[in-house]
Every structure is written in C-alpha cells, then in structure tokens.
Short mmCIF file of C-alpha atoms in Angstrom, two decimals:
data_model
loop_
_atom_site.label_atom_id
_atom_site.label_comp_id
_atom_site.label_asym_id
_atom_site.label_seq_id
_atom_site.Cartn_x
_atom_site.Cartn_y
_atom_site.Cartn_z
CA MET A 65 18.89 8.06 -8.30
CA SER A 66 20.19 5.54 -10.56
CA ARG A 67 21.94 2.49 -8.97
CA THR A 68 22.42 -1.19 -9.18
CA SER A 69 21.82 -2.06 -5.54
CA LEU A 70 21.78 -0.27 -2.34
CA PHE A 71 23.39 -2.30 -0.15
CA PRO A 72 27.09 -3.59 -0.78
CA ALA A 73 27.27 -6.90 -1.96
CA LYS A 74 30.45 -8.93 -1.21
CA ALA A 75 33.14 -7.88 -3.35
CA GLY A 76 37.00 -9.01 -4.31
CA ALA A 77 37.94 -5.84 -6.08
CA CYS A 78 39.89 -3.30 -3.95
CA LEU A 79 37.50 -0.43 -4.94
CA ALA A 80 34.48 -2.44 -4.29
CA VAL A 81 35.81 -3.32 -0.72
CA LEU A 82 36.65 0.36 -0.02
CA LEU A 83 32.99 1.11 -0.95
CA VAL A 84 31.71 -1.45 1.38
CA ILE A 85 33.92 0.14 4.15
CA THR A 86 32.77 3.43 3.36
CA LEU A 87 29.12 2.46 3.20
CA LEU A 88 29.42 0.60 6.71
CA ALA A 89 31.14 3.43 8.28
CA THR A 90 28.12 5.71 7.40
CA GLY A 91 25.66 3.17 8.77
CA CYS A 92 24.08 2.46 5.55
CA SER A 93 24.41 -1.24 5.27
CA ASP A 94 22.33 -3.50 7.43
CA LEU A 95 24.61 -6.38 6.96
CA SER A 96 26.96 -5.54 9.72
CA GLY A 97 23.90 -5.84 12.16
CA THR A 98 24.86 -2.84 14.04
CA ARG A 99 25.00 0.75 12.78
CA SER A 100 27.91 3.35 13.49
CA GLY A 101 28.70 6.67 13.12
CA SER A 102 25.61 8.50 14.40
CA SER A 103 25.19 9.75 17.82
CA LEU A 104 21.35 8.90 17.48
CA ASP A 105 22.28 5.24 17.08
CA GLN A 106 20.60 4.52 20.25
CA ASN A 107 17.33 5.90 18.99
CA THR A 108 17.45 3.95 15.85
CA THR A 109 16.94 0.21 17.10
CA GLY A 110 13.84 -1.39 16.87
CA ASP A 111 11.94 -4.68 15.84
CA LEU A 112 10.62 -2.90 12.85
CA ARG A 113 12.46 -1.73 9.88
CA ALA A 114 10.93 -0.48 6.84
CA TYR A 115 12.43 0.24 3.52
CA ILE A 116 11.40 2.17 0.60
CA LEU A 117 13.55 1.29 -2.08
CA ASP A 118 14.89 3.37 -4.80
CA VAL A 119 13.70 1.41 -8.00
CA GLY A 120 13.37 4.58 -10.38
CA GLN A 121 10.06 5.29 -11.41
CA GLY A 122 7.82 2.64 -9.52
CA ASP A 123 7.45 1.28 -6.18
CA SER A 124 9.03 -1.27 -3.89
CA SER A 125 8.95 -1.30 -0.21
CA VAL A 126 10.45 -3.85 2.24
CA ILE A 127 9.09 -4.60 5.91
CA LEU A 128 11.27 -6.78 8.11
CA PHE A 129 9.72 -7.13 11.62
CA LYS A 130 11.49 -9.73 13.88
CA ASP A 131 11.78 -12.68 11.60
CA LYS A 132 8.90 -11.86 9.26
CA VAL A 133 9.32 -10.01 5.79
CA ILE A 134 6.85 -8.25 3.73
CA LEU A 135 7.44 -7.01 0.34
CA ILE A 136 4.98 -4.57 -1.12
CA ASP A 137 5.58 -4.25 -5.28
CA ALA A 138 8.62 -5.09 -6.87
CA GLY A 139 9.21 -1.90 -9.44
CA GLU A 140 9.68 -2.22 -12.98
CA ALA A 141 10.86 -5.56 -14.74
CA ASP A 142 14.32 -3.88 -15.26
CA GLN A 143 14.62 -3.30 -11.38
CA GLY A 144 13.76 -7.02 -10.59
CA ASP A 145 17.32 -7.63 -9.97
CA THR A 146 17.76 -4.59 -8.07
CA VAL A 147 14.97 -5.51 -5.64
CA VAL A 148 16.19 -9.39 -5.37
CA LYS A 149 19.90 -8.03 -4.43
CA ASP A 150 18.60 -5.55 -1.94
CA LEU A 151 16.49 -8.32 -0.21
CA LYS A 152 19.46 -10.73 -0.24
CA ASN A 153 21.79 -7.99 1.12
CA LEU A 154 19.34 -7.50 3.92
CA GLY A 155 19.55 -11.38 4.82
CA VAL A 156 15.98 -12.07 3.46
CA LYS A 157 15.41 -15.88 2.70
CA LYS A 158 11.65 -15.98 2.57
CA ILE A 159 8.97 -13.41 1.92
CA ASP A 160 6.11 -14.24 4.24
CA LEU A 161 3.76 -11.79 2.63
CA LEU A 162 4.12 -10.41 -0.98
CA VAL A 163 1.68 -7.75 -1.87
CA ALA A 164 1.07 -6.68 -5.41
CA THR A 165 -0.77 -3.40 -4.82
CA HIS A 166 -2.15 -3.42 -8.28
CA PRO A 167 -1.14 -5.03 -12.05
CA HIS A 168 0.83 -2.12 -13.41
CA ALA A 169 4.39 -2.88 -14.58
CA ASP A 170 6.01 -0.23 -12.29
CA HIS A 171 4.74 -2.29 -9.31
CA ILE A 172 4.68 -6.05 -10.36
CA GLY A 173 7.18 -6.18 -13.29
CA GLY A 174 10.05 -7.02 -10.88
CA MET A 175 7.87 -9.87 -9.57
CA GLN A 176 9.06 -12.88 -11.48
CA LYS A 177 12.81 -12.36 -10.43
CA VAL A 178 11.33 -12.02 -6.63
CA LEU A 179 9.43 -15.54 -7.42
CA ALA A 180 12.22 -17.03 -8.74
CA ASN A 181 14.95 -16.14 -5.92
CA PHE A 182 12.65 -16.29 -2.69
CA GLU A 183 10.27 -18.67 -1.04
CA ILE A 184 7.05 -16.81 -0.46
CA GLY A 185 4.62 -17.34 2.32
CA LYS A 186 1.69 -16.06 0.70
CA VAL A 187 0.61 -13.32 -1.86
CA LEU A 188 -2.07 -10.49 -1.18
CA ASP A 189 -3.45 -9.10 -4.61
CA SER A 190 -5.87 -6.81 -5.59
CA GLY A 191 -7.65 -9.35 -7.70
CA LEU A 192 -9.18 -7.08 -10.48
CA PRO A 193 -9.07 -9.04 -13.55
CA THR A 194 -6.92 -7.34 -16.25
CA SER A 195 -5.68 -8.51 -19.79
CA SER A 196 -1.90 -7.30 -19.09
CA SER A 197 0.35 -10.33 -19.95
CA LEU A 198 2.72 -9.17 -17.09
CA TYR A 199 0.11 -10.03 -14.71
CA GLU A 200 -0.93 -13.09 -16.48
CA HIS A 201 2.47 -14.56 -16.32
CA PHE A 202 2.63 -13.57 -12.77
CA LEU A 203 -0.51 -15.58 -11.76
CA GLU A 204 0.67 -18.33 -13.84
CA THR A 205 3.89 -18.57 -11.92
CA LEU A 206 1.92 -18.37 -8.72
CA ASP A 207 -0.20 -21.17 -9.85
CA LYS A 208 2.55 -23.25 -10.50
CA LYS A 209 4.46 -22.89 -7.30
CA LYS A 210 1.27 -23.39 -5.52
CA ILE A 211 1.73 -20.04 -3.54
CA PRO A 212 -0.99 -19.42 -1.08
CA TYR A 213 -3.08 -16.52 -2.80
CA LEU A 214 -5.35 -14.01 -1.18
CA VAL A 215 -7.35 -11.18 -2.61
CA ALA A 216 -7.38 -8.04 -0.38
CA GLU A 217 -10.64 -6.56 0.65
CA GLN A 218 -11.19 -3.55 3.18
CA GLY A 219 -11.36 -4.63 6.69
CA GLN A 220 -9.14 -7.60 6.55
CA THR A 221 -6.20 -8.25 8.80
CA ILE A 222 -3.27 -10.31 8.25
CA ASP A 223 -1.55 -12.10 10.97
CA LEU A 224 2.26 -12.45 10.89
CA ASP A 225 3.24 -11.84 14.27
CA PRO A 226 1.02 -10.90 17.33
CA SER A 227 2.59 -7.40 17.81
CA LEU A 228 2.23 -6.45 14.16
CA ARG A 229 -0.85 -5.30 12.56
CA ILE A 230 -1.58 -5.41 9.23
CA LEU A 231 -4.95 -3.62 8.06
CA VAL A 232 -6.26 -3.65 4.55
CA LEU A 233 -7.99 -0.24 4.01
CA SER A 234 -8.78 -0.47 0.35
CA PRO A 235 -10.12 -1.87 -2.07
CA PRO A 236 -13.50 -2.33 -0.46
CA LYS A 237 -15.31 -5.50 -1.31
CA GLU A 238 -17.48 -3.61 -3.88
CA ARG A 239 -14.68 -2.64 -6.20
CA LEU A 240 -14.54 1.17 -6.96
CA GLY A 241 -15.13 0.81 -10.89
CA ASP A 242 -12.46 -0.75 -12.85
CA ASP A 243 -9.79 1.64 -12.72
CA ILE A 244 -6.71 -0.21 -11.68
CA ASN A 245 -4.97 2.54 -9.90
CA THR A 246 -8.23 3.24 -7.79
CA ASN A 247 -8.28 -0.36 -6.67
CA SER A 248 -4.83 -0.34 -5.58
CA ILE A 249 -4.48 -2.27 -2.06
CA VAL A 250 -3.65 0.31 0.72
CA LEU A 251 -2.08 -1.05 3.69
CA ARG A 252 -1.87 0.29 7.21
CA ILE A 253 0.85 -1.66 9.28
CA SER A 254 1.04 -0.94 12.89
CA TYR A 255 3.89 -1.67 15.70
CA GLY A 256 2.88 -0.21 19.16
CA THR A 257 1.67 3.28 18.43
CA VAL A 258 3.89 3.46 15.16
CA ASN A 259 1.70 3.29 12.20
CA LEU A 260 2.96 2.96 8.45
CA LEU A 261 0.69 3.73 5.41
CA TYR A 262 1.31 2.17 2.08
CA THR A 263 -1.06 3.48 -0.44
CA GLY A 264 0.26 2.28 -3.82
CA ASP A 265 -1.34 3.97 -6.74
CA ALA A 266 -4.63 4.48 -4.86
CA THR A 267 -6.48 7.63 -6.31
CA THR A 268 -8.81 10.36 -4.59
CA PRO A 269 -11.84 8.37 -5.43
CA ALA A 270 -10.01 5.37 -3.24
CA GLU A 271 -8.87 8.29 -0.62
CA ASP A 272 -12.65 9.49 -0.12
CA ALA A 273 -13.67 5.81 0.13
CA MET A 274 -11.11 5.30 2.96
CA VAL A 275 -12.13 8.50 4.88
CA LYS A 276 -15.96 7.41 4.75
CA SER A 277 -15.05 4.13 5.75
CA GLY A 278 -14.29 5.05 9.57
CA TYR A 279 -11.36 2.73 9.50
CA PRO A 280 -8.43 4.57 11.32
CA LEU A 281 -6.12 6.24 8.76
CA ASP A 282 -3.53 8.17 10.85
CA ALA A 283 0.07 7.22 10.21
CA GLN A 284 3.34 8.78 11.07
CA VAL A 285 5.02 7.59 8.02
CA MET A 286 3.27 7.59 4.59
CA LYS A 287 4.07 6.27 1.08
CA VAL A 288 2.63 8.97 -1.07
CA GLY A 289 -0.07 7.75 -3.56
CA HIS A 290 0.94 7.35 -7.11
CA HIS A 291 4.45 8.67 -7.33
CA GLY A 292 3.07 12.14 -6.18
CA SER A 293 0.48 12.35 -9.15
CA SER A 294 -2.11 15.21 -8.67
CA GLY A 295 -4.98 12.68 -8.76
CA SER A 296 -3.95 10.99 -5.45
CA SER A 297 -3.20 12.65 -1.89
CA SER A 298 -6.35 15.09 -1.71
CA ALA A 299 -6.14 17.23 1.15
CA ALA A 300 -9.00 15.72 2.72
CA PHE A 301 -7.23 12.47 3.03
CA LEU A 302 -3.93 14.14 4.07
CA LEU A 303 -5.95 15.76 7.02
CA ARG A 304 -6.96 12.23 8.34
CA VAL A 305 -3.63 10.56 7.86
CA LYS A 306 -1.91 13.33 9.47
CA PRO A 307 1.59 11.95 8.30
CA GLU A 308 4.76 13.28 9.93
CA VAL A 309 6.97 11.69 7.37
CA ALA A 310 5.94 11.42 3.65
CA VAL A 311 8.15 9.22 1.04
CA LEU A 312 7.43 9.79 -2.70
CA SER A 313 8.85 6.87 -4.76
CA LEU A 314 9.73 7.91 -8.24
CA GLY A 315 12.49 8.15 -10.68
CA GLU A 316 14.56 11.10 -11.67
CA LYS A 317 13.03 13.05 -14.68
CA ASN A 318 10.51 10.88 -15.06
CA ASP A 319 8.22 10.90 -18.06
CA TYR A 320 5.22 11.85 -16.08
CA GLY A 321 6.26 15.22 -14.36
CA HIS A 322 5.83 13.00 -10.98
CA PRO A 323 5.76 14.85 -8.28
CA HIS A 324 3.08 17.07 -9.50
CA LYS A 325 3.30 20.65 -8.17
CA GLU A 326 -0.33 20.70 -6.68
CA THR A 327 0.60 17.33 -4.78
CA LEU A 328 3.63 19.08 -3.44
CA GLU A 329 1.37 22.08 -2.32
CA ARG A 330 -1.05 19.91 -0.50
CA LEU A 331 1.62 17.83 0.97
CA ASN A 332 3.53 21.07 2.24
CA ALA A 333 0.06 22.52 3.63
CA ALA A 334 -0.43 18.99 5.51
CA GLY A 335 3.27 19.60 6.83
CA PRO A 336 5.00 16.19 6.92
CA ARG A 337 8.73 16.12 6.24
CA LEU A 338 9.00 15.01 2.83
CA TYR A 339 11.55 12.30 1.34
CA ARG A 340 11.90 11.20 -2.24
CA THR A 341 13.70 8.20 -3.59
CA ASP A 342 14.77 10.16 -6.80
CA THR A 343 16.98 12.59 -4.75
CA ASP A 344 17.40 10.52 -1.26
CA GLY A 345 17.69 7.13 -2.76
CA THR A 346 16.29 4.37 -0.34
CA ILE A 347 14.65 5.56 2.86
CA ARG A 348 14.56 3.47 5.77
CA VAL A 349 12.27 3.73 9.02
CA VAL A 350 13.23 2.06 12.11
CA SER A 351 10.78 1.63 14.97
CA ASP A 352 10.75 0.41 18.51
CA GLY A 353 6.78 0.59 18.54
CA SER A 354 6.76 3.95 20.45
CA THR A 355 9.61 6.10 18.43
CA PHE A 356 10.91 6.07 15.07
CA SER A 357 13.82 7.28 12.97
CA VAL A 358 14.11 7.94 9.23
CA THR A 359 17.43 7.31 7.40
CA THR A 360 18.22 8.14 3.94
CA GLU A 361 20.56 5.99 1.56
CA ASN A 362 23.58 8.77 2.70
CA GLY A 363 23.35 7.25 5.98
CA ALA A 364 22.06 10.39 7.97
CA VAL A 365 19.49 9.96 10.56
CA ASP A 366 17.65 13.04 9.94
CA PHE A 367 14.30 12.47 11.43
CA TRP A 368 13.72 11.04 15.02
CA ARG A 369 10.75 11.37 17.40
CA VAL A 370 8.53 9.81 19.69
CA ALA A 371 5.58 8.83 17.88
CA THR A 372 3.07 9.15 20.60
CA PRO A 373 3.74 8.84 24.31
CA ALA A 374 2.83 5.70 25.58
CA THR A 375 0.47 5.74 28.37
CA THR A 376 1.62 3.74 31.20
CA ALA A 377 -0.75 5.26 34.08
CA PRO A 378 -4.41 6.64 33.36
CA ALA A 379 -4.28 9.85 32.19
CA THR A 380 -4.87 12.85 34.24
CA ALA A 381 -5.54 15.50 31.66
CA THR A 382 -8.84 17.39 32.64
CA PRO A 383 -10.51 19.38 30.12
CA ALA A 384 -11.14 23.02 31.29
CA PRO A 385 -14.76 23.63 32.26
CA GLY A 386 -16.38 25.45 29.46
CA ALA A 387 -13.61 25.15 27.16
CA THR A 388 -14.46 26.65 23.74
CA LEU A 389 -14.72 24.00 21.10
CA PRO A 390 -13.62 24.10 17.60
CA ILE A 391 -16.22 25.05 15.00
CA PRO A 392 -18.36 21.70 14.30
CA SER A 393 -17.75 20.21 11.14
CA ILE A 394 -20.78 17.87 11.55
CA THR A 395 -23.85 18.57 13.66
CA LEU A 396 -26.36 16.06 14.56
CA ASN A 397 -29.56 16.83 16.55
CA ALA A 398 -30.35 14.64 19.44
CA THR A 399 -32.70 12.49 17.46
CA ASP A 400 -30.12 11.29 15.04
CA LEU A 401 -27.82 10.93 17.73
CA ALA A 402 -30.15 8.55 19.73
CA SER A 403 -30.80 6.51 16.56
CA ALA A 404 -26.92 6.23 15.91
CA ILE A 405 -26.32 4.45 19.26
CA PRO A 406 -27.35 0.81 20.01
CA SER A 407 -29.32 0.02 22.88
CA PRO A 408 -29.22 -0.35 25.86
CA VAL A 409 -27.68 3.04 26.23
CA SER A 410 -29.63 5.68 27.87
CA LEU A 411 -28.71 9.16 27.13
CA PRO A 412 -29.58 12.47 28.71
CA VAL A 413 -32.38 13.43 26.55
CA THR A 414 -31.52 17.40 26.61
CA LEU A 415 -28.45 17.00 24.36
CA PRO A 416 -28.03 20.13 22.35
CA PRO A 417 -26.84 19.62 18.81
CA VAL A 418 -23.38 18.34 19.18
CA GLN A 419 -20.37 17.82 17.02
CA ILE A 420 -19.16 14.44 16.20
CA GLY A 421 -15.82 15.65 15.47
CA ASN A 422 -13.07 14.31 13.31
CA VAL A 423 -12.90 10.65 14.63
CA SER A 424 -9.68 9.93 13.14
CA GLY A 425 -7.95 11.75 16.10
CA VAL A 426 -9.22 9.27 18.64
CA TYR A 427 -7.16 6.12 19.31
CA ILE A 428 -6.61 3.57 22.11
CA SER A 429 -3.54 5.13 23.66
CA GLY A 430 -2.83 2.47 26.42
CA VAL A 431 -4.10 -0.75 27.85
CA ARG A 432 -3.28 -3.00 30.93
CA PHE A 433 -5.00 -6.32 30.64
CA ASP A 434 -3.28 -7.97 33.45
CA ALA A 435 -4.24 -6.23 36.72
CA PRO A 436 -1.41 -6.72 39.49
CA GLY A 437 -2.26 -9.25 41.55
CA ASP A 438 -5.39 -11.49 41.16
CA ASP A 439 -7.53 -10.05 38.70
CA ARG A 440 -10.88 -10.69 40.46
CA GLU A 441 -9.54 -8.56 43.64
CA ASN A 442 -8.34 -5.84 41.53
CA LEU A 443 -10.72 -5.11 38.69
CA ASN A 444 -9.72 -1.47 38.52
CA GLY A 445 -6.16 -2.58 37.94
CA GLU A 446 -7.47 -3.57 34.32
CA TRP A 447 -7.92 -0.69 32.10
CA VAL A 448 -8.01 0.77 28.58
CA THR A 449 -7.13 4.68 27.60
CA VAL A 450 -8.68 6.13 24.85
CA SER A 451 -7.27 9.49 23.69
CA ASN A 452 -7.85 12.21 21.33
CA ARG A 453 -4.85 13.60 19.52
CA GLY A 454 -7.02 15.49 16.71
CA ASP A 455 -7.60 19.30 16.63
CA GLU A 456 -11.71 18.62 17.31
CA ALA A 457 -13.54 17.41 20.24
CA VAL A 458 -15.35 13.95 19.48
CA LEU A 459 -18.34 12.70 20.99
CA ILE A 460 -17.96 9.07 21.89
CA ALA A 461 -21.21 8.50 23.03
CA GLY A 462 -22.49 5.16 21.89
CA TRP A 463 -19.11 4.01 20.98
CA THR A 464 -18.24 0.82 22.34
CA LEU A 465 -15.17 -1.02 23.89
CA SER A 466 -14.91 -4.82 23.36
CA ASP A 467 -12.19 -7.79 23.85
CA ARG A 468 -11.08 -10.12 21.12
CA THR A 469 -13.83 -12.38 21.25
CA GLY A 470 -16.53 -9.46 20.89
CA SER A 471 -18.66 -11.18 23.62
CA ASP A 472 -18.09 -8.38 26.41
CA THR A 473 -18.89 -5.13 25.12
CA TYR A 474 -18.88 -1.74 26.93
CA VAL A 475 -21.03 0.98 25.53
CA PHE A 476 -19.64 4.58 26.24
CA PRO A 477 -22.06 7.06 27.98
CA ALA A 478 -22.26 10.50 26.47
CA VAL A 479 -18.48 11.74 26.63
CA LEU A 480 -17.08 14.48 24.67
CA LEU A 481 -13.36 13.72 24.32
CA LEU A 482 -11.66 17.22 24.05
CA PRO A 483 -8.36 17.65 21.69
CA SER A 484 -5.27 16.36 23.61
CA SER A 485 -7.47 14.62 26.50
CA SER A 486 -7.99 11.14 27.37
CA VAL A 487 -10.24 8.59 29.32
CA THR A 488 -9.32 5.64 30.98
CA VAL A 489 -12.03 2.85 31.12
CA PHE A 490 -11.79 0.67 34.20
CA THR A 491 -13.34 -2.69 34.57
CA GLY A 492 -14.54 -2.56 37.90
CA SER A 493 -16.87 0.04 39.75
CA GLY A 494 -16.22 3.63 40.95
CA SER A 495 -17.58 7.29 40.48
CA MET A 496 -17.19 8.48 36.74
CA ASN A 497 -15.51 11.66 36.04
CA ASP A 498 -13.55 13.53 33.26
CA THR A 499 -10.89 11.16 32.99
CA ALA A 500 -12.31 8.02 34.48
CA LEU A 501 -15.17 5.55 33.64
CA TYR A 502 -15.91 2.53 35.20
CA MET A 503 -17.71 -0.60 33.20
CA GLY A 504 -19.25 -1.84 36.56
CA ARG A 505 -18.32 -5.46 36.05
CA SER A 506 -17.75 -7.96 38.80
CA SER A 507 -15.27 -9.88 36.71
CA PRO A 508 -12.32 -9.29 34.71
CA LEU A 509 -12.69 -8.51 30.83
CA TRP A 510 -9.47 -8.85 29.39
CA GLY A 511 -7.49 -11.93 28.83
CA ASN A 512 -4.30 -11.96 30.94
CA THR A 513 -2.24 -14.10 28.24
CA GLY A 514 -2.94 -11.67 25.39
CA ASP A 515 -6.04 -9.65 24.33
CA THR A 516 -7.29 -7.06 21.82
CA ALA A 517 -9.04 -4.09 22.80
CA VAL A 518 -11.26 -2.85 19.88
CA LEU A 519 -12.94 0.56 19.68
CA ARG A 520 -15.88 1.05 17.55
CA ASP A 521 -17.99 4.04 16.71
CA GLY A 522 -21.90 3.98 17.19
CA ALA A 523 -22.51 2.66 13.70
CA GLY A 524 -20.16 -0.25 14.49
CA THR A 525 -16.95 0.88 12.42
CA ILE A 526 -13.54 0.01 14.04
CA ILE A 527 -11.93 3.18 15.06
CA ASP A 528 -8.78 1.45 16.48
CA GLN A 529 -7.63 -1.65 18.19
CA LYS A 530 -4.66 -2.41 20.33
CA ASP A 531 -3.15 -5.61 21.49
CA GLY A 532 -1.73 -6.26 24.63
CA VAL A 533 0.03 -9.19 26.31
CA TRP A 534 0.44 -7.73 29.72
CA MET N 273 7.59 -7.09 -45.54
CA VAL N 274 5.06 -6.66 -42.86
CA ARG N 275 5.89 -7.62 -39.07
CA SER N 276 3.28 -7.68 -36.41
CA MET N 277 3.12 -7.96 -32.58
CA LYS N 278 0.56 -7.74 -29.65
CA ALA N 279 1.11 -5.41 -27.01
CA THR N 280 -1.14 -4.59 -23.94
CA ILE N 281 -1.67 -0.92 -22.69
CA ASP N 282 -0.41 -1.42 -19.28
CA ARG N 283 -1.51 1.83 -18.23
CA ILE N 284 -2.06 5.46 -19.38
CA ASP N 285 -0.44 8.23 -17.33
CA GLN N 286 -0.13 11.86 -18.33
CA GLY N 287 -1.14 11.38 -22.19
CA ILE N 288 1.53 8.70 -22.32
CA ALA N 289 0.67 4.91 -23.04
CA ILE N 290 2.87 2.37 -21.58
CA LEU N 291 2.71 -0.74 -24.25
CA ILE N 292 4.15 -4.04 -22.96
CA ASP N 293 5.07 -6.53 -25.64
CA ARG N 294 2.75 -9.70 -24.64
CA GLU N 295 5.73 -12.29 -25.86
CA ASP N 296 8.41 -10.38 -23.50
CA ASP N 297 7.38 -8.55 -20.55
CA THR N 298 10.54 -6.54 -20.18
CA LEU N 299 9.84 -5.14 -23.72
CA GLN N 300 7.85 -1.79 -23.23
CA PHE N 301 7.43 1.07 -25.22
CA ARG N 302 5.77 4.93 -24.76
CA VAL N 303 3.46 5.98 -27.44
CA PRO N 304 1.58 9.18 -26.84
CA VAL N 305 -2.20 8.41 -26.53
CA SER N 306 -2.91 10.69 -29.69
CA LEU N 307 -1.27 8.07 -31.85
CA LEU N 308 -3.49 5.22 -30.48
CA PRO N 309 -6.94 4.19 -32.04
CA PRO N 310 -9.67 6.37 -30.36
CA ALA N 311 -11.14 5.10 -27.30
CA SER N 312 -7.99 2.73 -26.48
CA ARG N 313 -7.86 2.39 -22.81
CA GLU N 314 -5.88 0.32 -20.13
CA GLY N 315 -5.88 -2.98 -20.51
CA ASP N 316 -6.80 -3.00 -24.32
CA ILE N 317 -4.67 -5.38 -26.55
CA LEU N 318 -3.24 -3.85 -29.57
CA SER N 319 -2.10 -5.47 -32.79
CA VAL N 320 0.77 -3.45 -33.67
CA THR N 321 2.26 -3.80 -37.35
CA PHE N 322 5.45 -2.45 -38.56
CA GLU N 323 5.71 -2.31 -42.42
CA ARG N 324 8.66 -1.02 -44.38
CA ASP N 325 7.62 1.92 -46.66
CA GLY N 326 9.96 1.50 -49.44
CA ALA N 327 8.40 4.40 -51.63
CA GLY N 328 8.33 6.61 -48.89
CA THR N 329 11.89 6.12 -48.00
CA LYS N 330 13.20 6.39 -51.53
CA GLU N 331 11.18 9.63 -51.85
CA ALA N 332 12.61 11.02 -48.54
CA LYS N 333 16.17 10.13 -49.64
CA GLU N 334 15.78 11.93 -53.06
CA LYS N 335 14.24 14.81 -51.57
CA VAL N 336 17.54 15.24 -49.06
CA SER N 337 19.90 14.29 -52.15
CA GLY N 338 18.08 17.19 -54.02
CA LEU N 339 18.67 19.58 -51.06
CA ILE N 340 22.31 18.68 -50.89
CA GLN N 341 22.70 19.70 -54.54
CA GLU N 342 20.99 22.84 -54.16
CA LEU N 343 23.11 23.73 -51.25
CA ARG N 344 26.54 22.73 -53.01
CA LYS N 345 25.46 24.84 -55.95
CA CYS N 346 25.02 27.87 -53.82
CA SER N 347 28.13 27.44 -51.77
#
C-alpha cells in the first residue's frame, strides 16, 4: 500500500474533513481517544498499543505503553515524513526509546527526520561499525544532540515502566560475524502474559543462536524477520516462538520478491494468522496484559483472543498417572543430569534416561507475592506457578526460582512438567504432590511492594521472569 | 567531461545492490551485483564515474538514422 500518513491530520478542506470523519467512524484513528463502530470495542482497550507502520519496503514499529513511547526503526529516508506524521497523530512528543535494529537504509533512513522532530530519551543501537554514510550521519546527530546511546547485547533488559519488560534477545555479546542483518537487534516486549517479538532483519544464524541461548522466545505477536526473506523465519525458530499472529512489513511489488514462497510455507505450517503491511496497511495490536486484539488499517478488529489464562489460584491440573510422553527430542542419562544440576540438590539416583523437552513452553503463569494477612503467619499465601504450554514434557529438576535480588534461590526437585500442566511453589511447608511444591522456608521470600520471580534452568539460563506488585 | 561520485553499498539483497550517495543520504539507486567489481560487498565504498561517450552516441545515432532510411526506402 502506498500512502502519505495513516492517521488523518487536521485539515480544512471539505474532502479532508470527510476523510477524517470516515476514518473515525471505522475506528482507525487514535486521535479521538476512543474507538467506535465495533462490537469488540470492550476487548480492544489496554495500556499497550503497538503499531507496525506501513512504510512500504522497510520497517518501522511504534509501541505506546501508558506514557512511554518506543520506536523501532524508521523506514527508508523517503518514509521519514510518514513516520513523523504518524507519531504526531498518535500524540507522541517524546520517544523514550529509539531502536535502530541495524544500519540498513530501509530501517534507519527515516531516523534524521525523527531526530529532528522529537525529543529522544535514549537510543539502542546494534553498534556494528559500518561505512554507510547514512549511519555515520545518524551517529553524528546523536553525538551533536548528546542523546544517551546504548549498544544492544543479548540478555539486556531496558526499564521504561515497571510493568513492561523489554528483553534483548540478539545480537549476543560476541557478535555473529560481521553480517549486518544477522546482527540485528531482536527485542521481546512483554506486558503481563502478552509477548511481542521484533526481529529486525535477523537471519537464520541469529535465530539458531537465540534458540540455543535458552532465553524465552515465545510470543503471541511476531514481526517477521527481514520482510519475509527466505533467509529468516526458520522452522526451528518458529517452533520456539509459536506466534499466533505474524506481521510482514514490506512494500507492494518490491524488488526482492518478499515475502519469499519458502517463508510463507514455513509460516503457514507454523500456523499464525498472517498480516502484511503491503495489503493490510498499518497493523495495530492492543493489549491489557492478558488479552490482545489486532486491527488493520481498514479499522476492522479481526483477531481477538485471550493470550494466556491468568492464574489467580494454584493450578489444580493433575497429570494422569503413567501418561504417555511425546517422543523425546533430547535424552540425557542420569550422570549428565546430575552434573547439570547445581548442588545441594539430591536426586533419586535411579532416574532412567529422561527427556529435557522443549523448554520454551515453560513459563511463570502466575505469582502472588503479597500473602493475605501477615506474610509471616501465612507463608503459603505466597506462591509462584510454573506452567508448561508446550507440546512436550519438560524435566525441571535442578531449575531454580529466585527473587529480584537473587539472594534467595529455590531449587526444583525432580519434577516432570507435563504439557498443559502446572505446579505451584509455595513459600512455606507442606506435603509435596503433583501440583504443589513447598520451599519449606520459615520467613517470606517475595517482596510485597513489588518483586520479580526469575525462573532459570539447571545451567542458570533465564527461562522466564515475571514481575508482580501484589 | 567526467563526473564522479562516492556511494556506499548499503546492502545486497536478491542480487541487487542498493547504493547510497555519500553526499546525499536520500539519493539511492539499485544496481545488479553483476555490474559491480568482483568481490564487492555490503559496506564497500564505490567510486562511481559517469563519462559522456561522444563517439558512441554519434555511432548509435548514425546507425538508427541508417535504419530509418532503409525502412523508408522499403515502404
């Protein structure tokens, strides 16, 4: 689709006013503050509003969270004005985090226009030296304006708001060769149980590195890598991300044949609902942290669902005794297992070869840090629930759960978490069963005024973390 | 008369190199990789030269004029 700006600007001419009214009526504009014309309105409100802008062949994404603004890339140089206009129509005055996924012209071309029009909190850059004059000028402007500059590195988190988690998944500290696309910044942005994945132009070598890293990759919404090029979106990566919605950002009849047939086949096999900016225009995702909706530029809410049921009470799912497990993908003998587990865990020594399973399905589905009444009298009023939404059973023996400070760590015993099952870890004492584990502590663990539960595997890799303020 | 410019290979995708004028970031042009010097790669700065080929222009014009003459004779 070609356009000058998604959102109607103030206009004096009758035709323009008519257009504004039409767009408002179809719920396209955010300037009105409220949406109308859809029976699903009640499901489309939320603190998180994410836009994948139609900037032709290129990328530009905006994430609005409460009063915070993130801009990831700014399209080609000739799209800079469009990006600026869209941001202004969304009411943006300051960009708290400006991300340049990698220094190719279809991602950073519009940056000069953005820098000239908005105050910038900080810039997150891939930091790979390249001779591009466009990049040089971008860096010169940052320097001139004294904008705080940060180079992305896997594992980094960026704090903008206590309930928004921004995790850098790529590139790793040791860069992946010198290919610019491969070293694109990949971000996973989480609000409640809803995760958005922005992949820049990351290629399959980067995807492989992310899969191996052990960081959580699952995301309901994914901006597909490199405009749908066949060199990205590998089947293995998609299997870990498990997107429900995948968005392709690309230009109509582009020179590169994007999206490539192979990519579309892999995406179709993975099953997400596909959106593409060349035919759908700008795509908007709205979320309240547990549900999300997708709206296209035509104003129709055509995708809405509950992301993950929020756990409000300890889970009660009980795995059937002797349940058949899926075919193991990785097997480990008891010796390997023991060496993978930090002391002082003692394991039953007679463990048969067990499957580790696909750890990406495991996540922290619920927390309650502030027990009702006096915490010290109600230690089991504090709990953290760990669930498996993957297709494979996962052995979480030797995994750990720790608080924000990392000083208090609970080590899981030999628990096999079956698909679609949960286990709740209580702070106090009790008798362990399929769905309940007890830390056996005599004092509270979790901070009542806000804490973070961090789940790590036996090797210490973070699998998931969840903030809680209650 | 020869004019020259410097351009960066911004990226190469599907056999097409996107060159960006180092003086003007908004000026870009696409060139098939087959036309670039061998081993050219992303990030390389190219010196691009434009030279008017007076003799070649004259020769091509004359050839076309000849063809027009031929065709007119036959019609």
